[in-house]
Each structure stands twice: as C-alpha cells, then as structure tokens.
PDB file of C-alpha atoms in Angstrom:
ATOM      1  CA  MET A   1     -52.188-160.056 -30.894  1.00  0.00           C
ATOM      2  CA  ARG A   2     -49.155-160.206 -28.667  1.00  0.00           C
ATOM      3  CA  ALA A   3     -48.777-162.818 -25.979  1.00  0.00           C
ATOM      4  CA  THR A   4     -46.370-162.824 -23.057  1.00  0.00           C
ATOM      5  CA  THR A   5     -45.307-166.134 -21.569  1.00  0.00           C
ATOM      6  CA  SER A   6     -43.575-166.604 -18.237  1.00  0.00           C
ATOM      7  CA  LEU A   7     -41.193-169.593 -18.032  1.00  0.00           C
ATOM      8  CA  ALA A   8     -39.754-170.840 -14.718  1.00  0.00           C
ATOM      9  CA  GLY A   9     -36.008-170.372 -14.442  1.00  0.00           C
ATOM     10  CA  ALA A  10     -35.310-168.431 -17.658  1.00  0.00           C
ATOM     11  CA  LEU A  11     -36.352-165.334 -19.522  1.00  0.00           C
ATOM     12  CA  LEU A  12     -35.727-164.995 -23.228  1.00  0.00           C
ATOM     13  CA  LEU A  13     -36.852-161.800 -24.870  1.00  0.00           C
ATOM     14  CA  VAL A  14     -36.881-161.527 -28.626  1.00  0.00           C
ATOM     15  CA  SER A  15     -38.085-158.287 -30.138  1.00  0.00           C
ATOM     16  CA  LEU A  16     -39.085-158.306 -33.767  1.00  0.00           C
ATOM     17  CA  GLN A  17     -39.779-154.952 -35.334  1.00  0.00           C
ATOM     18  CA  LEU A  18     -40.882-154.586 -38.906  1.00  0.00           C
ATOM     19  CA  THR A  19     -39.987-151.272 -40.478  1.00  0.00           C
ATOM     20  CA  THR A  20     -40.595-149.709 -43.812  1.00  0.00           C
ATOM     21  CA  ALA A  21     -37.944-147.755 -45.710  1.00  0.00           C
ATOM     22  CA  GLY A  22     -39.093-144.614 -43.968  1.00  0.00           C
ATOM     23  CA  GLY A  23     -38.785-146.201 -40.544  1.00  0.00           C
ATOM     24  CA  ALA A  24     -42.537-146.327 -39.833  1.00  0.00           C
ATOM     25  CA  ALA A  25     -44.103-149.388 -38.237  1.00  0.00           C
ATOM     26  CA  ALA A  26     -45.374-151.907 -40.790  1.00  0.00           C
ATOM     27  CA  ASP A  27     -48.708-152.270 -38.952  1.00  0.00           C
ATOM     28  CA  ASP A  28     -50.215-148.788 -38.640  1.00  0.00           C
ATOM     29  CA  ASN A  29     -53.292-150.063 -36.795  1.00  0.00           C
ATOM     30  CA  PRO A  30     -52.212-152.645 -34.216  1.00  0.00           C
ATOM     31  CA  SER A  31     -55.061-154.226 -32.285  1.00  0.00           C
ATOM     32  CA  ILE A  32     -53.377-153.381 -28.974  1.00  0.00           C
ATOM     33  CA  PRO A  33     -50.885-150.487 -28.739  1.00  0.00           C
ATOM     34  CA  PRO A  34     -47.499-151.540 -27.299  1.00  0.00           C
ATOM     35  CA  GLY A  35     -47.364-151.431 -23.522  1.00  0.00           C
ATOM     36  CA  SER A  36     -51.107-151.137 -23.000  1.00  0.00           C
ATOM     37  CA  GLY A  37     -51.962-154.818 -22.594  1.00  0.00           C
ATOM     38  CA  THR A  38     -53.648-156.088 -19.463  1.00  0.00           C
ATOM     39  CA  ALA A  39     -51.433-157.293 -16.622  1.00  0.00           C
ATOM     40  CA  TYR A  40     -50.569-160.998 -16.825  1.00  0.00           C
ATOM     41  CA  THR A  41     -51.624-163.112 -13.853  1.00  0.00           C
ATOM     42  CA  PRO A  42     -49.165-165.977 -13.290  1.00  0.00           C
ATOM     43  CA  PRO A  43     -50.729-169.434 -12.851  1.00  0.00           C
ATOM     44  CA  LYS A  44     -51.011-170.898  -9.364  1.00  0.00           C
ATOM     45  CA  ILE A  45     -48.377-173.539  -8.623  1.00  0.00           C
ATOM     46  CA  ASP A  46     -48.761-176.273  -6.031  1.00  0.00           C
ATOM     47  CA  GLY A  47     -45.447-176.394  -4.189  1.00  0.00           C
ATOM     48  CA  ASN A  48     -46.285-179.843  -2.859  1.00  0.00           C
ATOM     49  CA  ASN A  49     -46.714-181.376  -6.307  1.00  0.00           C
ATOM     50  CA  PRO A  50     -44.227-184.305  -6.456  1.00  0.00           C
ATOM     51  CA  GLY A  51     -43.627-183.597 -10.135  1.00  0.00           C
ATOM     52  CA  LEU A  52     -42.001-180.287  -9.193  1.00  0.00           C
ATOM     53  CA  LYS A  53     -39.652-181.690  -6.562  1.00  0.00           C
ATOM     54  CA  MET A  54     -36.011-182.558  -7.231  1.00  0.00           C
ATOM     55  CA  ARG A  55     -34.849-186.083  -6.568  1.00  0.00           C
ATOM     56  CA  ASP A  56     -32.575-186.708  -3.588  1.00  0.00           C
ATOM     57  CA  GLY A  57     -29.020-185.515  -4.215  1.00  0.00           C
ATOM     58  CA  ALA A  58     -29.938-183.368  -7.216  1.00  0.00           C
ATOM     59  CA  THR A  59     -28.731-179.770  -7.406  1.00  0.00           C
ATOM     60  CA  LEU A  60     -29.661-176.767  -9.505  1.00  0.00           C
ATOM     61  CA  ALA A  61     -27.351-175.695 -12.314  1.00  0.00           C
ATOM     62  CA  GLU A  62     -25.485-172.414 -11.998  1.00  0.00           C
ATOM     63  CA  PRO A  63     -27.681-169.477 -13.071  1.00  0.00           C
ATOM     64  CA  ARG A  64     -26.765-167.866 -16.368  1.00  0.00           C
ATOM     65  CA  VAL A  65     -27.815-164.734 -18.166  1.00  0.00           C
ATOM     66  CA  LEU A  66     -29.400-165.222 -21.576  1.00  0.00           C
ATOM     67  CA  ASP A  67     -28.649-162.733 -24.328  1.00  0.00           C
ATOM     68  CA  ILE A  68     -31.435-160.383 -25.317  1.00  0.00           C
ATOM     69  CA  VAL A  69     -31.725-160.572 -29.094  1.00  0.00           C
ATOM     70  CA  SER A  70     -33.080-157.587 -30.987  1.00  0.00           C
ATOM     71  CA  ILE A  71     -34.104-158.244 -34.593  1.00  0.00           C
ATOM     72  CA  VAL A  72     -35.089-155.456 -36.970  1.00  0.00           C
ATOM     73  CA  GLU A  73     -36.129-156.340 -40.504  1.00  0.00           C
ATOM     74  CA  THR A  74     -37.386-154.198 -43.366  1.00  0.00           C
ATOM     75  CA  GLU A  75     -40.962-154.842 -44.439  1.00  0.00           C
ATOM     76  CA  GLY A  76     -39.914-156.812 -47.507  1.00  0.00           C
ATOM     77  CA  GLY A  77     -37.162-158.630 -45.639  1.00  0.00           C
ATOM     78  CA  GLU A  78     -34.384-157.202 -47.831  1.00  0.00           C
ATOM     79  CA  GLU A  79     -32.305-156.241 -44.811  1.00  0.00           C
ATOM     80  CA  ARG A  80     -32.159-157.770 -41.350  1.00  0.00           C
ATOM     81  CA  ARG A  81     -30.245-156.520 -38.315  1.00  0.00           C
ATOM     82  CA  GLU A  82     -29.766-158.898 -35.398  1.00  0.00           C
ATOM     83  CA  GLU A  83     -28.104-157.593 -32.247  1.00  0.00           C
ATOM     84  CA  THR A  84     -27.189-159.099 -28.890  1.00  0.00           C
ATOM     85  CA  SER A  85     -25.157-157.650 -26.039  1.00  0.00           C
ATOM     86  CA  SER A  86     -21.963-158.966 -27.650  1.00  0.00           C
ATOM     87  CA  ASN A  87     -22.565-159.358 -31.391  1.00  0.00           C
ATOM     88  CA  LEU A  88     -24.077-157.520 -34.349  1.00  0.00           C
ATOM     89  CA  LYS A  89     -25.148-159.239 -37.569  1.00  0.00           C
ATOM     90  CA  PHE A  90     -26.491-157.843 -40.823  1.00  0.00           C
ATOM     91  CA  ALA A  91     -28.171-160.045 -43.407  1.00  0.00           C
ATOM     92  CA  LEU A  92     -28.687-158.615 -46.889  1.00  0.00           C
ATOM     93  CA  GLN A  93     -30.771-160.477 -49.445  1.00  0.00           C
ATOM     94  CA  ALA A  94     -28.844-161.355 -52.591  1.00  0.00           C
ATOM     95  CA  GLU A  95     -31.357-159.429 -54.716  1.00  0.00           C
ATOM     96  CA  VAL A  96     -30.319-156.112 -53.157  1.00  0.00           C
ATOM     97  CA  LEU A  97     -26.634-156.796 -53.857  1.00  0.00           C
ATOM     98  CA  PHE A  98     -26.394-158.908 -57.025  1.00  0.00           C
ATOM     99  CA  GLY A  99     -28.103-159.804 -60.254  1.00  0.00           C
ATOM    100  CA  LYS A 100     -29.728-163.206 -60.682  1.00  0.00           C
ATOM    101  CA  ASP A 101     -27.220-166.060 -60.284  1.00  0.00           C
ATOM    102  CA  SER A 102     -24.410-163.470 -60.241  1.00  0.00           C
ATOM    103  CA  ALA A 103     -21.650-162.507 -57.829  1.00  0.00           C
ATOM    104  CA  GLU A 104     -21.107-159.063 -59.357  1.00  0.00           C
ATOM    105  CA  LEU A 105     -22.236-156.280 -57.038  1.00  0.00           C
ATOM    106  CA  THR A 106     -24.794-153.830 -58.383  1.00  0.00           C
ATOM    107  CA  PRO A 107     -24.275-150.049 -58.085  1.00  0.00           C
ATOM    108  CA  GLN A 108     -27.014-149.955 -55.434  1.00  0.00           C
ATOM    109  CA  ALA A 109     -25.060-152.401 -53.267  1.00  0.00           C
ATOM    110  CA  ASN A 110     -22.424-149.831 -52.342  1.00  0.00           C
ATOM    111  CA  GLY A 111     -24.802-147.811 -50.168  1.00  0.00           C
ATOM    112  CA  ARG A 112     -25.932-150.919 -48.294  1.00  0.00           C
ATOM    113  CA  ILE A 113     -22.370-152.017 -47.607  1.00  0.00           C
ATOM    114  CA  ALA A 114     -21.301-148.485 -46.640  1.00  0.00           C
ATOM    115  CA  ALA A 115     -23.885-148.525 -43.835  1.00  0.00           C
ATOM    116  CA  ILE A 116     -22.326-151.731 -42.484  1.00  0.00           C
ATOM    117  CA  VAL A 117     -18.853-150.194 -42.759  1.00  0.00           C
ATOM    118  CA  ALA A 118     -20.045-147.317 -40.574  1.00  0.00           C
ATOM    119  CA  GLU A 119     -21.264-149.774 -37.919  1.00  0.00           C
ATOM    120  CA  ILE A 120     -17.971-151.682 -37.971  1.00  0.00           C
ATOM    121  CA  LYS A 121     -16.093-148.425 -37.415  1.00  0.00           C
ATOM    122  CA  LYS A 122     -18.513-147.354 -34.696  1.00  0.00           C
ATOM    123  CA  HIS A 123     -17.922-150.554 -32.724  1.00  0.00           C
ATOM    124  CA  ASN A 124     -14.196-150.694 -33.488  1.00  0.00           C
ATOM    125  CA  ALA A 125     -14.575-154.325 -34.561  1.00  0.00           C
ATOM    126  CA  LYS A 126     -11.350-156.240 -35.206  1.00  0.00           C
ATOM    127  CA  LYS A 127     -12.808-159.501 -36.496  1.00  0.00           C
ATOM    128  CA  VAL A 128     -15.494-159.557 -39.174  1.00  0.00           C
ATOM    129  CA  ARG A 129     -17.267-162.605 -40.588  1.00  0.00           C
ATOM    130  CA  VAL A 130     -18.684-162.511 -44.124  1.00  0.00           C
ATOM    131  CA  PHE A 131     -20.810-165.554 -44.944  1.00  0.00           C
ATOM    132  CA  GLY A 132     -22.725-166.258 -48.147  1.00  0.00           C
ATOM    133  CA  PHE A 133     -25.821-168.458 -48.471  1.00  0.00           C
ATOM    134  CA  THR A 134     -28.137-169.633 -51.255  1.00  0.00           C
ATOM    135  CA  ASP A 135     -31.540-171.299 -51.449  1.00  0.00           C
ATOM    136  CA  ASN A 136     -31.963-175.006 -52.225  1.00  0.00           C
ATOM    137  CA  LEU A 137     -32.550-174.608 -55.961  1.00  0.00           C
ATOM    138  CA  GLY A 138     -29.808-175.927 -58.235  1.00  0.00           C
ATOM    139  CA  THR A 139     -26.994-178.219 -57.147  1.00  0.00           C
ATOM    140  CA  TYR A 140     -25.340-177.985 -53.761  1.00  0.00           C
ATOM    141  CA  GLN A 141     -21.932-177.571 -55.371  1.00  0.00           C
ATOM    142  CA  HIS A 142     -23.111-174.658 -57.522  1.00  0.00           C
ATOM    143  CA  GLY A 143     -24.504-173.052 -54.377  1.00  0.00           C
ATOM    144  CA  LEU A 144     -21.142-173.456 -52.630  1.00  0.00           C
ATOM    145  CA  VAL A 145     -19.330-171.638 -55.422  1.00  0.00           C
ATOM    146  CA  LEU A 146     -21.937-168.885 -55.778  1.00  0.00           C
ATOM    147  CA  SER A 147     -22.288-168.234 -52.058  1.00  0.00           C
ATOM    148  CA  LYS A 148     -18.500-168.057 -51.606  1.00  0.00           C
ATOM    149  CA  ASN A 149     -18.075-165.741 -54.590  1.00  0.00           C
ATOM    150  CA  ARG A 150     -20.762-163.434 -53.239  1.00  0.00           C
ATOM    151  CA  ALA A 151     -19.146-163.388 -49.809  1.00  0.00           C
ATOM    152  CA  ASP A 152     -15.813-162.612 -51.499  1.00  0.00           C
ATOM    153  CA  ALA A 153     -17.381-159.685 -53.383  1.00  0.00           C
ATOM    154  CA  VAL A 154     -18.749-158.116 -50.189  1.00  0.00           C
ATOM    155  CA  HIS A 155     -15.471-158.784 -48.386  1.00  0.00           C
ATOM    156  CA  SER A 156     -13.572-157.006 -51.156  1.00  0.00           C
ATOM    157  CA  VAL A 157     -15.559-153.801 -50.622  1.00  0.00           C
ATOM    158  CA  LEU A 158     -15.296-154.026 -46.842  1.00  0.00           C
ATOM    159  CA  SER A 159     -11.539-154.535 -46.933  1.00  0.00           C
ATOM    160  CA  GLN A 160     -11.076-151.579 -49.293  1.00  0.00           C
ATOM    161  CA  GLN A 161     -13.144-149.225 -47.145  1.00  0.00           C
ATOM    162  CA  LEU A 162     -11.597-150.505 -43.889  1.00  0.00           C
ATOM    163  CA  ALA A 163      -8.048-150.890 -45.157  1.00  0.00           C
ATOM    164  CA  ASP A 164      -6.437-149.167 -42.166  1.00  0.00           C
ATOM    165  CA  ALA A 165      -8.661-150.675 -39.463  1.00  0.00           C
ATOM    166  CA  GLY A 166      -6.513-153.746 -38.710  1.00  0.00           C
ATOM    167  CA  ILE A 167      -9.424-156.162 -39.217  1.00  0.00           C
ATOM    168  CA  THR A 168      -9.162-159.936 -39.585  1.00  0.00           C
ATOM    169  CA  TYR A 169     -11.811-161.434 -41.885  1.00  0.00           C
ATOM    170  CA  GLU A 170     -13.427-164.848 -42.007  1.00  0.00           C
ATOM    171  CA  VAL A 171     -15.074-165.391 -45.411  1.00  0.00           C
ATOM    172  CA  ARG A 172     -17.113-168.492 -46.238  1.00  0.00           C
ATOM    173  CA  GLY A 173     -19.815-169.804 -48.551  1.00  0.00           C
ATOM    174  CA  TYR A 174     -22.376-172.255 -47.177  1.00  0.00           C
ATOM    175  CA  SER A 175     -24.600-172.983 -50.196  1.00  0.00           C
ATOM    176  CA  GLU A 176     -28.091-173.943 -48.964  1.00  0.00           C
ATOM    177  CA  ASP A 177     -26.974-174.820 -45.422  1.00  0.00           C
ATOM    178  CA  TYR A 178     -28.392-172.852 -42.454  1.00  0.00           C
ATOM    179  CA  PRO A 179     -31.606-171.496 -44.006  1.00  0.00           C
ATOM    180  CA  ILE A 180     -33.437-168.820 -42.021  1.00  0.00           C
ATOM    181  CA  ALA A 181     -36.751-169.272 -43.844  1.00  0.00           C
ATOM    182  CA  ASP A 182     -38.841-171.914 -45.598  1.00  0.00           C
ATOM    183  CA  ASN A 183     -37.266-173.031 -48.876  1.00  0.00           C
ATOM    184  CA  THR A 184     -40.596-174.339 -50.178  1.00  0.00           C
ATOM    185  CA  THR A 185     -41.830-170.797 -50.947  1.00  0.00           C
ATOM    186  CA  GLU A 186     -40.245-168.086 -53.087  1.00  0.00           C
ATOM    187  CA  GLU A 187     -40.580-165.610 -50.225  1.00  0.00           C
ATOM    188  CA  GLY A 188     -38.575-167.937 -48.008  1.00  0.00           C
ATOM    189  CA  ARG A 189     -35.984-168.665 -50.675  1.00  0.00           C
ATOM    190  CA  LYS A 190     -35.415-164.924 -51.139  1.00  0.00           C
ATOM    191  CA  LYS A 191     -34.531-164.606 -47.459  1.00  0.00           C
ATOM    192  CA  ASN A 192     -32.188-167.588 -47.665  1.00  0.00           C
ATOM    193  CA  ARG A 193     -30.299-166.102 -50.629  1.00  0.00           C
ATOM    194  CA  ARG A 194     -28.245-163.705 -48.550  1.00  0.00           C
ATOM    195  CA  VAL A 195     -24.877-162.440 -47.379  1.00  0.00           C
ATOM    196  CA  GLU A 196     -24.354-162.020 -43.643  1.00  0.00           C
ATOM    197  CA  VAL A 197     -21.797-159.662 -42.121  1.00  0.00           C
ATOM    198  CA  SER A 198     -21.291-160.086 -38.383  1.00  0.00           C
ATOM    199  CA  PHE A 199     -18.814-159.000 -35.758  1.00  0.00           C
ATOM    200  CA  PRO A 200     -18.340-158.800 -31.985  1.00  0.00           C
ATOM    201  CA  THR A 201     -19.187-155.381 -30.601  1.00  0.00           C
ATOM    202  CA  GLY A 202     -17.130-153.275 -28.235  1.00  0.00           C
ATOM    203  CA  GLY A 203     -13.847-153.895 -30.045  1.00  0.00           C
ATOM    204  CA  SER A 204     -13.605-157.497 -28.815  1.00  0.00           C
ATOM    205  CA  SER A 205     -12.526-160.390 -31.017  1.00  0.00           C
TER     206      SER A 205
END
C-alpha cells in the first residue's frame, strides 16, 4: 500500500525501488499499480485558526529547494545506489567484497568495483570518498581497523583503474558508527557491514 502525504511548506520525495539481479521489480503483484491510485483530497484548513497565524513581527524563512533522493537497492540489499541532484553514493555489503572478518577482496569484487569506476568516469568526478563501516559485534577498536582496511582495499582498486583521472580521495573507517539498519538483527548487521563510495556529480568537487 503506498501513501502520499502533503506537508505545508516542503516537499520531500524519496523513491525506493527494489530490484532483483535481472532488474525486475521485487513485488510482481503490487496491490495498486504505480500511478493508478485515487486522487488525494487535501484536508480543509481554517485560515482563521489562531494556531496557524504568525506572531507579530515574525517572518517566513527564505524558501529552499530540497534534494530529491533516489534509492535503488537489490532485493537482498547487497548493493545500494543513492542519488541526489549533486551526489552519487554506492554502498556495497562487505559480504560481496570480502571474506568473513577479512579485508582481502574476493575475485567477485572486481566486477562490482568496475561498475563504480564506470560511473566515476561518466560523471568526471574529481573527489571520491571511500568509507568503511562494520556492525556492532566485536570491539569498537577492531571495527575501526577492519573498516579502514576494507576502505583502503577498495581505494587501491579505484586508484589503479583511475590512475590518470586526477582524482583526490578521502578514505576513512568508521567502525560501527553511522549504521543504516538495525544492529539487533543479522539482516540489519549485514547492511551495516559495508563500504560506501560516493562523489559529487557533474565534475564538481
């Protein structure tokens, strides 16, 4: 069931698409096909309600445009692509790049990283961030070392394949900080064990 909510003063659109390896939608039988929902009727607002009036001397803030964030994630969550009008970020689960508790890239990792290399070239990015993360199992210090070593491993491949691109890299390990899922479940911990590669799009820095 999809719900659309109208908020006064701001519009934030987040699209979340789940895809399988073949690119098909994860839900083959949605209850309501996209775009065919009934029209939303906005609630009636009493303009004379004192709770909606500004106090004397108050002014409205300058209007600003909010980024539209597009998130595409594979069905199992192994890969996640997050894109705004100015930035592109890829998150790869550690299991698709490394062995357990290891920072050595598997042979299968090269294809995943090569796809990111192609996107960096496409957008002519000049600054690339490579950040490693772990779940909350084990000590924080061990997570710092492991997450940094994994980020270093991905950075090494990127720098080799983009040697002539004039790119500046920022490489960090954050241990269990900044989780994107619930660390109390194994499914969530798998998503948190990840390496993120992000960069401004359009050749900006």
